[in-house]
Coordinates of C-alpha atoms (C1' of nucleotides) in Angstrom, one line a residue:
Chain A
M1350 CA 0.0 0.0 0.0
T1351 CA 1.1 3.4 -0.7
L1352 CA 0.3 6.8 0.7
R1353 CA -1.7 9.0 -1.6
I1354 CA -1.7 12.7 -1.4
Y1355 CA -4.0 15.2 -3.2
N1356 CA -1.7 17.5 -5.1
T1357 CA -3.1 21.0 -5.8
L1358 CA -0.7 21.3 -8.7
T1359 CA -2.2 18.4 -10.6
R1360 CA -5.6 18.5 -9.0
Q1361 CA -5.2 14.8 -8.5
S1362 CA -4.5 12.3 -5.8
E1363 CA -1.0 10.9 -6.4
S1364 CA 1.1 8.2 -4.9
F1365 CA 3.6 9.7 -2.5
E1366 CA 7.2 9.2 -3.5
P1367 CA 9.7 11.4 -1.8
L1368 CA 12.8 12.5 -3.6
T1369 CA 15.0 10.5 -1.2
P1370 CA 13.5 7.2 -0.2
G1371 CA 12.6 7.2 3.5
Q1372 CA 13.0 10.9 3.9
V1373 CA 10.6 13.8 3.5
S1374 CA 11.2 17.5 3.3
M1375 CA 8.2 19.5 4.2
Y1376 CA 7.8 23.3 4.3
V1377 CA 4.6 24.9 5.8
C1378 CA 3.8 28.5 5.6
G1379 CA 3.4 30.0 9.0
P1380 CA 1.8 33.2 10.2
T1381 CA 2.7 36.8 9.7
V1382 CA 3.2 37.9 13.2
Y1383 CA 1.4 41.2 13.7
D1384 CA -1.5 40.2 15.9
N1385 CA -2.9 37.4 18.1
A1386 CA -3.3 34.2 16.1
H1387 CA -6.7 32.7 15.7
I1388 CA -7.9 29.1 15.5
G1389 CA -7.7 29.3 11.7
H1390 CA -3.9 29.5 12.0
A1391 CA -4.1 26.8 14.5
M1392 CA -6.0 24.7 12.1
S1393 CA -3.3 24.9 9.5
S1394 CA -0.6 24.0 12.1
L1395 CA -2.6 21.1 13.3
V1396 CA -3.4 19.8 9.9
F1397 CA 0.3 19.6 9.0
D1398 CA 1.2 18.3 12.4
I1399 CA -1.1 15.4 11.7
V1400 CA 0.5 15.0 8.3
R1401 CA 3.9 15.0 9.8
R1402 CA 3.0 12.6 12.6
Y1403 CA 1.5 10.2 10.1
L1404 CA 4.6 10.4 7.9
E1405 CA 6.7 9.5 10.8
Y1406 CA 4.4 6.7 11.8
R1407 CA 4.8 5.4 8.2
G1408 CA 8.6 5.3 8.9
Y1409 CA 9.6 8.5 7.1
Q1410 CA 12.2 10.7 8.5
V1411 CA 10.7 14.2 8.2
R1412 CA 12.6 17.4 7.9
H1413 CA 9.9 20.0 8.7
A1414 CA 10.3 23.8 8.4
M1415 CA 7.7 26.4 9.3
N1416 CA 8.5 30.1 8.8
Y1417 CA 7.5 33.2 10.6
T1418 CA 7.1 36.3 8.5
D1419 CA 8.5 38.8 10.9
V1420 CA 8.8 41.9 8.7
D1421 CA 6.1 43.3 6.4
D1422 CA 3.8 46.2 5.9
K1423 CA 1.2 45.2 8.5
I1424 CA 3.8 44.6 11.2
I1425 CA 5.2 48.1 10.5
V1426 CA 1.8 49.7 10.6
R1427 CA 0.9 48.0 13.8
A1428 CA 4.2 48.8 15.4
N1429 CA 4.0 52.4 14.5
D1430 CA 0.4 52.7 15.8
A1431 CA 1.6 51.1 19.1
G1432 CA 4.8 53.1 19.3
E1433 CA 6.8 49.8 19.4
E1434 CA 9.8 48.6 17.4
P1435 CA 8.4 46.5 14.5
L1436 CA 10.9 43.7 15.1
H1437 CA 10.1 43.7 18.8
L1438 CA 6.4 43.4 18.1
A1439 CA 7.1 40.5 15.8
E1440 CA 9.2 38.8 18.4
R1441 CA 6.4 39.0 20.9
Y1442 CA 3.9 37.4 18.6
I1443 CA 6.4 34.7 17.6
E1444 CA 6.9 33.8 21.2
Q1445 CA 3.1 33.7 21.7
Y1446 CA 2.6 31.5 18.6
A1447 CA 5.3 29.1 19.7
Q1448 CA 3.5 28.8 23.1
H1449 CA 0.3 28.1 21.3
L1450 CA 1.9 25.3 19.3
R1451 CA 3.1 23.7 22.5
E1452 CA -0.3 23.9 24.0
L1453 CA -1.8 22.4 20.9
N1454 CA 0.6 19.5 21.1
V1455 CA 2.1 20.3 17.7
L1456 CA 5.5 18.6 17.3
P1457 CA 8.3 21.1 17.0
A1458 CA 9.4 21.7 13.5
T1459 CA 13.0 21.0 12.6
V1460 CA 13.6 24.7 11.9
Y1461 CA 11.6 27.9 12.3
P1462 CA 13.2 30.3 9.9
R1463 CA 12.3 34.0 10.0
A1464 CA 12.4 36.4 7.2
T1465 CA 14.8 38.8 9.0
E1466 CA 17.3 36.0 9.4
E1467 CA 17.4 35.1 5.7
I1468 CA 18.3 38.5 4.3
P1469 CA 21.6 37.5 2.7
A1470 CA 20.0 34.5 1.1
I1471 CA 17.1 36.6 -0.1
I1472 CA 19.4 39.3 -1.6
E1473 CA 21.4 36.6 -3.3
M1474 CA 18.2 35.2 -4.8
V1475 CA 16.9 38.5 -6.0
G1476 CA 20.2 39.3 -7.6
G1477 CA 20.2 35.9 -9.3
L1478 CA 16.7 36.6 -10.7
I1479 CA 17.8 40.0 -12.1
D1480 CA 20.8 38.3 -13.7
S1481 CA 18.7 35.7 -15.3
G1482 CA 16.3 38.3 -16.7
N1483 CA 13.4 37.2 -14.5
A1484 CA 13.4 40.4 -12.4
Y1485 CA 14.1 44.1 -12.7
A1486 CA 14.9 46.9 -10.3
A1487 CA 12.9 50.1 -10.4
E1488 CA 13.5 53.0 -8.0
G1489 CA 14.8 50.8 -5.2
D1490 CA 12.1 48.1 -5.6
V1491 CA 12.7 44.9 -7.4
Y1492 CA 9.9 43.1 -9.3
Y1493 CA 9.6 39.7 -10.6
R1494 CA 8.7 39.7 -14.3
V1495 CA 5.7 37.3 -14.6
E1496 CA 5.9 37.3 -18.4
S1497 CA 9.3 35.8 -18.2
D1498 CA 7.7 32.6 -16.8
D1499 CA 6.1 30.5 -19.4
D1500 CA 4.0 28.4 -17.0
Y1501 CA 3.1 31.2 -14.5
G1502 CA -0.3 30.3 -13.1
K1503 CA 0.2 26.5 -13.2
L1504 CA -0.6 26.0 -9.5
S1505 CA -3.7 28.1 -9.3
H1506 CA -4.7 27.1 -12.8
R1507 CA -5.2 30.5 -14.3
K1508 CA -3.9 32.3 -17.2
L1509 CA -2.1 35.6 -17.0
E1510 CA -4.6 37.0 -19.5
D1511 CA -7.6 36.0 -17.4
M1512 CA -6.1 37.5 -14.3
N1513 CA -5.4 40.7 -16.2
A1514 CA -9.0 41.0 -17.3
G1515 CA -10.5 41.0 -13.9
A1516 CA -7.7 42.6 -12.1
R1517 CA -8.6 45.3 -9.7
I1518 CA -5.1 46.2 -9.0
N1519 CA -4.0 49.8 -9.0
V1520 CA -1.5 49.9 -11.8
D1521 CA 1.9 50.8 -10.6
E1522 CA 3.7 52.7 -13.2
R1523 CA 7.0 51.2 -12.3
K1524 CA 5.8 47.7 -13.1
E1525 CA 6.1 46.3 -16.6
H1526 CA 3.1 44.1 -16.0
P1527 CA 0.3 44.6 -13.5
M1528 CA 0.9 41.1 -12.1
D1529 CA 4.6 41.6 -11.5
F1530 CA 5.2 41.3 -7.8
A1531 CA 7.8 42.8 -5.4
L1532 CA 10.8 40.8 -4.5
W1533 CA 12.4 43.7 -2.7
K1534 CA 10.8 46.8 -1.3
A1535 CA 12.6 50.1 -0.9
A1536 CA 12.4 51.3 2.7
K1537 CA 10.6 54.5 3.6
P1538 CA 12.2 56.6 6.2
G1539 CA 11.9 55.0 9.6
E1540 CA 11.1 51.5 8.4
P1541 CA 13.2 48.5 9.1
A1542 CA 15.7 48.2 6.3
W1543 CA 18.7 46.2 5.2
D1544 CA 21.3 47.3 2.7
S1545 CA 21.1 45.8 -0.7
P1546 CA 22.5 46.4 -4.2
W1547 CA 19.2 48.3 -4.9
G1548 CA 19.3 50.4 -1.8
P1549 CA 18.0 50.0 1.7
G1550 CA 14.9 48.0 1.9
R1551 CA 13.2 44.8 3.0
P1552 CA 12.2 41.6 1.3
G1553 CA 8.8 41.2 -0.5
W1554 CA 6.6 38.6 1.1
H1555 CA 6.9 35.7 -1.4
I1556 CA 10.7 35.6 -1.8
E1557 CA 11.4 34.7 1.9
C1558 CA 9.8 31.3 1.5
S1559 CA 11.8 30.5 -1.5
A1560 CA 15.0 31.5 0.2
M1561 CA 14.1 29.6 3.3
V1562 CA 13.3 26.5 1.4
F1563 CA 16.5 26.6 -0.7
R1564 CA 18.6 27.3 2.4
H1565 CA 17.1 24.9 4.9
L1566 CA 15.6 22.1 2.7
G1567 CA 17.1 22.4 -0.7
E1568 CA 16.0 23.5 -4.2
Q1569 CA 13.4 20.7 -4.4
I1570 CA 11.2 19.6 -1.6
D1571 CA 8.6 16.9 -1.2
I1572 CA 5.7 18.7 0.4
H1573 CA 4.8 22.3 0.5
G1574 CA 1.8 23.2 2.6
G1575 CA -0.4 26.0 3.8
G1576 CA -3.9 27.4 3.8
N1577 CA -5.7 27.3 0.4
D1578 CA -5.9 31.1 0.5
L1579 CA -2.2 31.0 -0.2
I1580 CA -2.4 29.2 -3.5
F1581 CA -2.6 32.5 -5.3
P1582 CA -0.6 34.6 -5.4
H1583 CA 1.8 33.4 -2.7
H1584 CA 2.5 29.9 -3.7
E1585 CA 2.2 30.6 -7.4
N1586 CA 4.9 33.3 -6.9
E1587 CA 7.1 31.0 -4.9
I1588 CA 7.0 28.5 -7.7
A1589 CA 7.8 31.2 -10.3
Q1590 CA 10.8 32.6 -8.4
S1591 CA 12.2 29.3 -7.3
E1592 CA 12.0 27.5 -10.6
S1593 CA 13.3 30.4 -12.5
L1594 CA 16.5 29.9 -10.6
S1595 CA 16.7 26.2 -10.1
H1596 CA 15.0 25.0 -13.3
K1597 CA 13.6 22.1 -11.3
P1598 CA 10.2 21.4 -9.9
F1599 CA 10.1 23.3 -6.6
A1600 CA 7.8 21.1 -4.6
R1601 CA 6.5 17.6 -5.5
Y1602 CA 3.3 17.8 -3.6
W1603 CA 1.4 20.9 -2.8
M1604 CA -1.0 20.5 0.0
H1605 CA -3.6 23.1 1.1
N1606 CA -6.0 23.0 4.0
G1607 CA -9.5 24.5 3.9
M1608 CA -10.4 27.6 5.7
M1609 CA -12.0 27.8 9.2
Q1610 CA -15.3 29.4 8.8
L1611 CA -17.2 31.5 11.3
S1612 CA -20.7 32.8 10.9
G1613 CA -20.7 31.8 7.2
E1614 CA -17.4 33.4 6.3
K1615 CA -13.8 32.7 6.3
M1616 CA -12.3 33.5 9.7
S1617 CA -9.7 36.2 9.1
K1618 CA -8.0 39.1 10.8
S1619 CA -9.2 41.5 8.2
L1620 CA -12.9 40.5 8.6
G1621 CA -12.6 40.5 12.3
N1622 CA -14.7 37.4 12.7
L1623 CA -12.3 35.3 14.7
I1624 CA -11.7 33.4 17.8
T1625 CA -8.2 33.7 19.0
I1626 CA -6.2 30.6 20.1
T1627 CA -5.9 32.2 23.5
D1628 CA -9.6 32.5 23.9
F1629 CA -10.2 29.0 22.6
V1630 CA -7.8 27.3 25.0
A1631 CA -9.1 29.4 27.9
S1632 CA -12.4 27.5 27.8
H1633 CA -11.6 24.3 25.9
E1634 CA -9.0 21.6 26.0
P1635 CA -6.7 22.1 23.0
D1636 CA -7.3 18.6 21.8
V1637 CA -10.9 19.5 21.2
L1638 CA -9.8 21.7 18.3
R1639 CA -7.7 18.8 17.0
M1640 CA -10.8 16.6 17.2
M1641 CA -12.8 19.0 15.2
I1642 CA -10.2 19.0 12.5
L1643 CA -9.8 15.2 12.5
N1644 CA -13.5 14.7 12.1
T1645 CA -13.5 16.3 8.6
S1646 CA -11.3 16.4 5.6
Y1647 CA -8.4 18.8 5.9
R1648 CA -9.1 20.1 2.4
R1649 CA -12.6 21.2 3.1
P1650 CA -13.7 24.3 5.0
L1651 CA -14.5 23.7 8.7
T1652 CA -17.4 25.7 10.1
Y1653 CA -16.9 26.6 13.7
S1654 CA -19.9 26.5 16.0
D1655 CA -20.7 25.8 19.6
E1656 CA -22.4 22.6 18.5
V1657 CA -19.4 21.3 16.6
V1658 CA -17.1 22.1 19.5
E1659 CA -19.4 20.3 21.9
A1660 CA -19.5 17.3 19.8
A1661 CA -15.8 17.2 19.4
G1662 CA -15.3 17.4 23.1
R1663 CA -17.6 14.6 23.8
G1664 CA -16.1 12.5 21.1
L1665 CA -12.7 13.0 22.7
E1666 CA -14.2 11.8 26.0
R1667 CA -15.6 8.8 24.3
L1668 CA -12.2 7.9 22.9
R1669 CA -10.8 8.2 26.4
S1670 CA -13.4 5.9 27.8
G1671 CA -11.6 3.1 26.0
L1672 CA -8.6 3.6 28.3
N1673 CA -10.6 3.3 31.5
P1674 CA -9.4 0.6 33.8
A1675 CA -11.2 -2.7 34.3
L1676 CA -14.3 -2.6 36.4
P1677 CA -13.8 -3.0 40.1
G1678 CA -13.8 -6.7 40.9
A1679 CA -13.3 -7.9 37.4
S1680 CA -12.2 -11.5 37.3
G1681 CA -11.6 -12.0 33.6
A1682 CA -13.6 -12.3 30.4
A1683 CA -14.4 -15.4 28.4
T1684 CA -11.8 -16.5 25.9
G1685 CA -14.0 -16.0 22.9
V1686 CA -14.6 -12.4 23.9
L1687 CA -10.9 -11.8 24.4
A1688 CA -10.1 -13.4 21.1
S1689 CA -12.5 -11.0 19.4
L1690 CA -10.9 -8.0 21.0
Q1691 CA -7.5 -9.2 20.0
A1692 CA -8.5 -9.7 16.4
E1693 CA -10.0 -6.2 16.3
A1694 CA -7.0 -4.7 17.9
D1695 CA -4.8 -6.4 15.4
A1696 CA -6.9 -5.3 12.5
A1697 CA -7.2 -1.7 13.7
A1698 CA -3.7 -0.6 12.7
G1699 CA -4.3 -1.9 9.2
K1700 CA -7.6 -0.1 8.8
F1701 CA -6.2 3.0 10.3
T1702 CA -3.3 3.0 7.9
A1703 CA -5.6 2.3 4.9
A1704 CA -7.7 5.3 5.9
M1705 CA -4.8 7.7 6.5
D1706 CA -3.0 6.5 3.3
D1707 CA -6.0 7.9 1.4
D1708 CA -4.9 11.5 1.5
F1709 CA -5.0 11.6 5.3
N1710 CA -8.6 10.6 5.7
S1711 CA -8.6 11.3 9.3
A1712 CA -12.4 11.1 9.7
A1713 CA -12.2 7.5 8.6
A1714 CA -9.2 6.9 10.8
L1715 CA -11.1 8.2 13.7
A1716 CA -14.0 5.9 13.0
V1717 CA -11.5 3.0 13.3
L1718 CA -10.6 4.2 16.8
F1719 CA -14.2 4.6 17.8
D1720 CA -14.9 1.1 16.7
L1721 CA -12.0 -0.2 18.7
V1722 CA -13.2 1.8 21.7
R1723 CA -16.6 0.2 21.6
L1724 CA -15.1 -3.2 21.5
I1725 CA -12.8 -2.5 24.4
N1726 CA -15.7 -1.2 26.4
Q1727 CA -17.8 -4.2 25.6
T1728 CA -15.0 -6.4 26.7
R1729 CA -14.5 -4.4 29.9
D1730 CA -18.2 -4.8 30.6
A1731 CA -17.8 -8.5 30.0
G1732 CA -15.5 -8.6 33.0
A1733 CA -12.0 -8.3 31.4
T1734 CA -9.1 -7.5 33.7
D1735 CA -6.7 -4.6 33.2
A1736 CA -4.1 -7.1 31.8
E1737 CA -6.7 -8.4 29.3
L1738 CA -7.6 -5.0 28.1
K1739 CA -4.1 -3.7 27.9
P1740 CA -3.1 -4.9 24.4
A1741 CA -6.1 -3.3 22.8
Q1742 CA -5.7 -0.2 24.8
D1743 CA -2.1 0.1 23.8
V1744 CA -3.2 0.0 20.1
L1745 CA -5.7 2.8 20.9
R1746 CA -3.1 4.8 22.7
E1747 CA -0.6 4.5 19.9
L1748 CA -3.0 5.3 17.0
G1749 CA -4.5 8.2 19.0
G1750 CA -1.0 9.4 19.4
V1751 CA -0.4 9.3 15.7
L1752 CA -3.2 11.7 15.3
G1753 CA -1.7 13.8 18.1
L1754 CA -4.4 13.2 20.6
R1755 CA -3.6 12.9 24.2
L1756 CA -6.0 10.2 25.4
E1757 CA -4.5 9.5 28.7
R1758 CA -6.5 11.2 31.4
A1759 CA -4.6 13.8 33.2
Q1760 CA -3.2 12.6 36.5
K1761 CA -3.4 15.8 38.5
D1762 CA -0.9 16.5 41.2
A1763 CA -3.7 17.9 43.3
D1764 CA -3.3 19.7 46.6
A1765 CA -4.3 17.4 49.4
A1766 CA -5.6 20.2 51.7
P1767 CA -9.2 20.5 50.4
F1768 CA -9.5 16.7 50.5
A1769 CA -8.2 16.5 54.0
A1770 CA -10.7 19.3 55.0
L1771 CA -13.5 17.3 53.3
A1772 CA -12.5 14.1 55.2
S1773 CA -12.4 16.0 58.5
S1774 CA -15.7 17.7 58.0
L1775 CA -17.3 14.4 57.1
Q1776 CA -16.1 12.7 60.3
A1777 CA -18.6 14.7 62.3
E1778 CA -21.5 13.5 60.1
I1779 CA -20.6 9.9 60.3
S1780 CA -22.1 8.0 63.2
D1781 CA -20.1 4.8 62.6
A1782 CA -17.0 5.2 64.7
A1783 CA -14.9 2.8 62.7
I1784 CA -15.5 4.6 59.5
A1785 CA -14.9 8.0 61.0
A1786 CA -11.7 6.8 62.5
A1787 CA -10.5 5.4 59.2
L1788 CA -11.2 8.8 57.6
S1789 CA -9.4 10.6 60.4
A1790 CA -6.3 8.5 59.9
A1791 CA -6.3 9.2 56.2
T1792 CA -6.2 13.0 56.4
S1793 CA -2.4 13.0 56.5
L1794 CA -2.2 11.2 53.2
D1795 CA -1.8 12.8 49.7
A1796 CA -4.9 13.7 47.7
A1797 CA -5.2 10.3 46.0
G1798 CA -4.8 8.5 49.3
I1799 CA -7.5 10.6 50.9
I1800 CA -9.8 10.2 48.0
A1801 CA -9.3 6.4 48.2
A1802 CA -10.2 6.5 51.9
L1803 CA -13.3 8.6 51.2
L1804 CA -14.4 6.1 48.6
D1805 CA -13.7 3.3 51.0
A1806 CA -15.8 5.0 53.7
R1807 CA -18.5 5.5 51.1
V1808 CA -18.6 1.9 50.2
Q1809 CA -19.3 1.0 53.8
L1810 CA -21.9 3.7 54.1
R1811 CA -23.6 2.4 51.0
A1812 CA -23.5 -1.1 52.5
Q1813 CA -25.4 0.4 55.4
K1814 CA -27.8 2.0 53.0
Q1815 CA -26.8 5.5 54.1
W1816 CA -27.6 6.9 50.7
Q1817 CA -27.8 10.5 51.7
L1818 CA -24.3 10.5 53.2
S1819 CA -22.8 8.6 50.4
D1820 CA -24.4 11.0 47.9
T1821 CA -23.0 13.9 49.9
I1822 CA -19.5 12.4 49.6
R1823 CA -19.9 12.0 45.9
D1824 CA -21.3 15.5 45.4
R1825 CA -18.5 17.1 47.4
L1826 CA -15.8 15.2 45.6
A1827 CA -17.4 16.3 42.3
V1828 CA -17.0 19.9 43.4
L1829 CA -13.3 19.2 43.9
G1830 CA -13.1 17.8 40.4
V1831 CA -13.3 14.1 41.2
V1832 CA -15.9 11.9 39.4
V1833 CA -17.1 9.0 41.3
E1834 CA -18.6 6.1 39.4
D1835 CA -20.3 3.1 41.0
S1836 CA -20.6 -0.3 39.4
A1837 CA -21.7 -3.7 40.5
G1838 CA -18.3 -4.7 41.8
G1839 CA -17.4 -1.5 43.6
S1840 CA -16.7 2.2 43.0
S1841 CA -14.0 4.0 41.1
W1842 CA -13.0 7.6 40.6
R1843 CA -11.2 9.8 38.1
W1844 CA -10.4 13.4 37.6
G1845 CA -13.3 14.9 35.8
Chain B
rG1110 C1' -16.8 38.4 -15.1
rG1111 C1' -12.8 34.1 -14.6
rC1112 C1' -11.1 29.7 -11.8
rG1113 C1' -12.4 26.1 -8.1
rA1114 C1' -14.9 23.4 -4.0
rC1115 C1' -19.2 21.8 -1.7
rG1116 C1' -24.7 20.5 -0.9
rU1117 C1' -25.4 12.8 2.6
rG1118 C1' -30.4 11.2 8.9
rG1119 C1' -31.7 17.0 14.0
rC1120 C1' -26.1 18.6 13.9
rC1121 C1' -20.8 17.2 12.2
rA1122 C1' -19.2 13.8 8.7
rA1123 C1' -16.8 9.1 5.7
rG1124 C1' -18.0 7.0 1.3
rU1125 C1' -17.2 8.8 -5.3
rG1126 C1' -20.5 2.9 -10.1
rG1127 C1' -23.2 -2.6 -6.8
rC1128 C1' -28.0 -2.7 -1.7
rA1129 C1' -25.2 4.4 3.0
rA1130 C1' -18.8 4.2 8.1
rG1131 C1' -18.2 6.9 12.5
rG1132 C1' -19.2 10.9 16.2
rC1133 C1' -22.7 14.3 18.7
rA1134 C1' -27.8 14.9 20.0
rA1135 C1' -32.8 12.4 20.7
rG1136 C1' -36.0 8.2 22.2
rG1137 C1' -36.3 3.1 24.3
rG1138 C1' -33.7 -0.6 27.2
rU1139 C1' -29.7 -3.3 30.4
rC1140 C1' -27.0 -2.3 34.9
rU1141 C1' -28.1 0.6 39.3
rG1142 C1' -30.7 2.9 45.9
rC1143 C1' -29.9 7.4 43.0
rA1144 C1' -26.4 9.5 39.7
rA1145 C1' -22.6 8.9 36.2
rA1146 C1' -20.2 5.8 32.8
rA1147 C1' -20.5 1.8 29.7
rC1148 C1' -23.3 -1.6 26.8
rC1149 C1' -27.8 -2.9 23.6
rC1150 C1' -31.8 -1.2 20.3
rU1151 C1' -34.2 2.7 17.0
rG1152 C1' -33.7 6.6 12.1
rA1153 C1' -31.4 8.9 6.0
rC1154 C1' -32.0 6.4 -0.4
rC1155 C1' -27.7 10.9 -0.4
rA1156 C1' -30.2 19.6 -2.9
rC1157 C1' -33.6 19.4 -7.3
rG1158 C1' -34.6 18.0 -12.6
rG1159 C1' -33.0 15.2 -16.7
rG1160 C1' -29.5 11.6 -18.9
rU1161 C1' -25.7 7.3 -19.3
rU1162 C1' -25.7 2.2 -17.2
rC1163 C1' -28.0 -4.3 -15.9
rG1164 C1' -27.1 -1.1 -11.7
rA1165 C1' -25.5 5.8 -9.4
rA1166 C1' -25.2 9.3 -3.4
rU1167 C1' -21.0 8.0 -6.5
rC1168 C1' -20.4 9.4 -14.1
rC1169 C1' -22.6 13.4 -17.7
rC1170 C1' -25.9 17.9 -18.5
rG1171 C1' -28.9 21.6 -16.4
rU1172 C1' -31.2 24.4 -12.1
rC1173 C1' -31.0 26.2 -7.2
rG1174 C1' -28.1 27.1 -2.9
rU1175 C1' -23.5 27.8 0.1
rC1176 C1' -18.3 28.9 0.3
rG1177 C1' -13.2 30.0 -1.4
rC1178 C1' -9.5 32.4 -4.7
rC1179 C1' -8.9 36.3 -8.4
rU1180 C1' -6.0 42.3 -3.2
rC1181 C1' -3.1 41.3 2.6
rC1182 C1' -4.5 36.5 4.6
rA1183 C1' -3.3 29.8 7.6

RNA sequence: GGCGACGUGGCCAAGUGGCAAGGCAAGGGUCUGCAAAACCCUGACCACGGGUUCGAAUCCCGUCGUCGCCUCCA
């Protein structure tokens, strides 16, 4: 079986064959850091994190680069408005985005190049493009000459003439052709600038990516990714620049994720209809966003709504239920039941891979996990022990991990004080001296120890049919974040 | 105006020629003192209209609708 990837360039799903067997070079366009990032940016990073994780699961060694555009017009405008140094403002937002990536459980890229750190390479490239006749300098700016590129438009599948016809571009007199784009921009007084053969200035947006790719990954890469709003002009221009110099196909597979939608429109900074990553993670687990993305095709738009978020959160909980321990008092399941579980667990990885091999069909892959969860839960209900459940749970854990999901329930290192206080206050309400004494003895333990003692006391109270008191214990533990669940063989608890 | 994507049960969504995965929600049930969790059961003929085919959600044509790109944008 081979991995197939939908290539924007050919508009087809193709078998994935990297340039170097066993190795993959992947470049993903990161954000322009002039403001708080929103969950649309997060979506892109998550999509390619899933791609990267799956490639590694498939045995590829992945060299992954994601850039930060840390100098451009918007950054300069923002900084001027705020009275801050542009590069300082960019630095702040880079740090913030890096923190978001960690929270979202996105694996660190191999390199995080920044435009401002690539200036020499950019100047060299721009010079090379002038030498080759693909670019020209004009009053301190340098423009790429689109008519010098025979197949300009091949990625976005449009012809120069067509673009011309509908172009709403204010024609710049210095450009030979309206679609020519800036490789180098002359600096206005007060703007960040670097010396160049064309005078002080800064790089145009598109050239930085080409320079970074060439320098960090090589003239040809396997996968180039980003949001589908970058197809034109950004990626189109990257191809033009890069191939004009290298005369080789720039990227073998162009992957583009769909846009996050909110209230019927693309979420974007310019429209202002956005939810920042900060806001999202303040009220949701980061993996909920990942679940939302996994549940659909990465190429399609994802509409954000409270209902979708809710469903993703519950789905995540459901996956986690598969990792729950055996029921209290479990004594083992019938061999036939265990054999079925084993067979399903063995088959799961194959089904999972088949799904993901089909252009990262994560929704289908997720379905495999849900099926496995159901069987694990059935087996648990049939009396399986922890040891009997473990092999299937290990498969669930591993495959969930390939998708970047953290299924293990958080083991909080909780403060024991509130639990000790609870145990103490309950002593007074418990008439049975032995139970009260046991609770008293437990107050010096750690949180988990006290909780265990509370549950133990509750078991005895329930045996005495003291329902009100046992419900009180359950309710008060719930307030402290502990979920108590009773079953035929006893009680168990977990952090809720 | 040009290019493209999409329209599947209440919601999200996979499937792209052979009798429609999965998740969420809802209803019923098992378990249970109650609760929770888990488990079991229940629902769609795939926007609409034509056509191709032995056979279409899946291919073709048309209509309606939604969205994206064509300007900065993940």
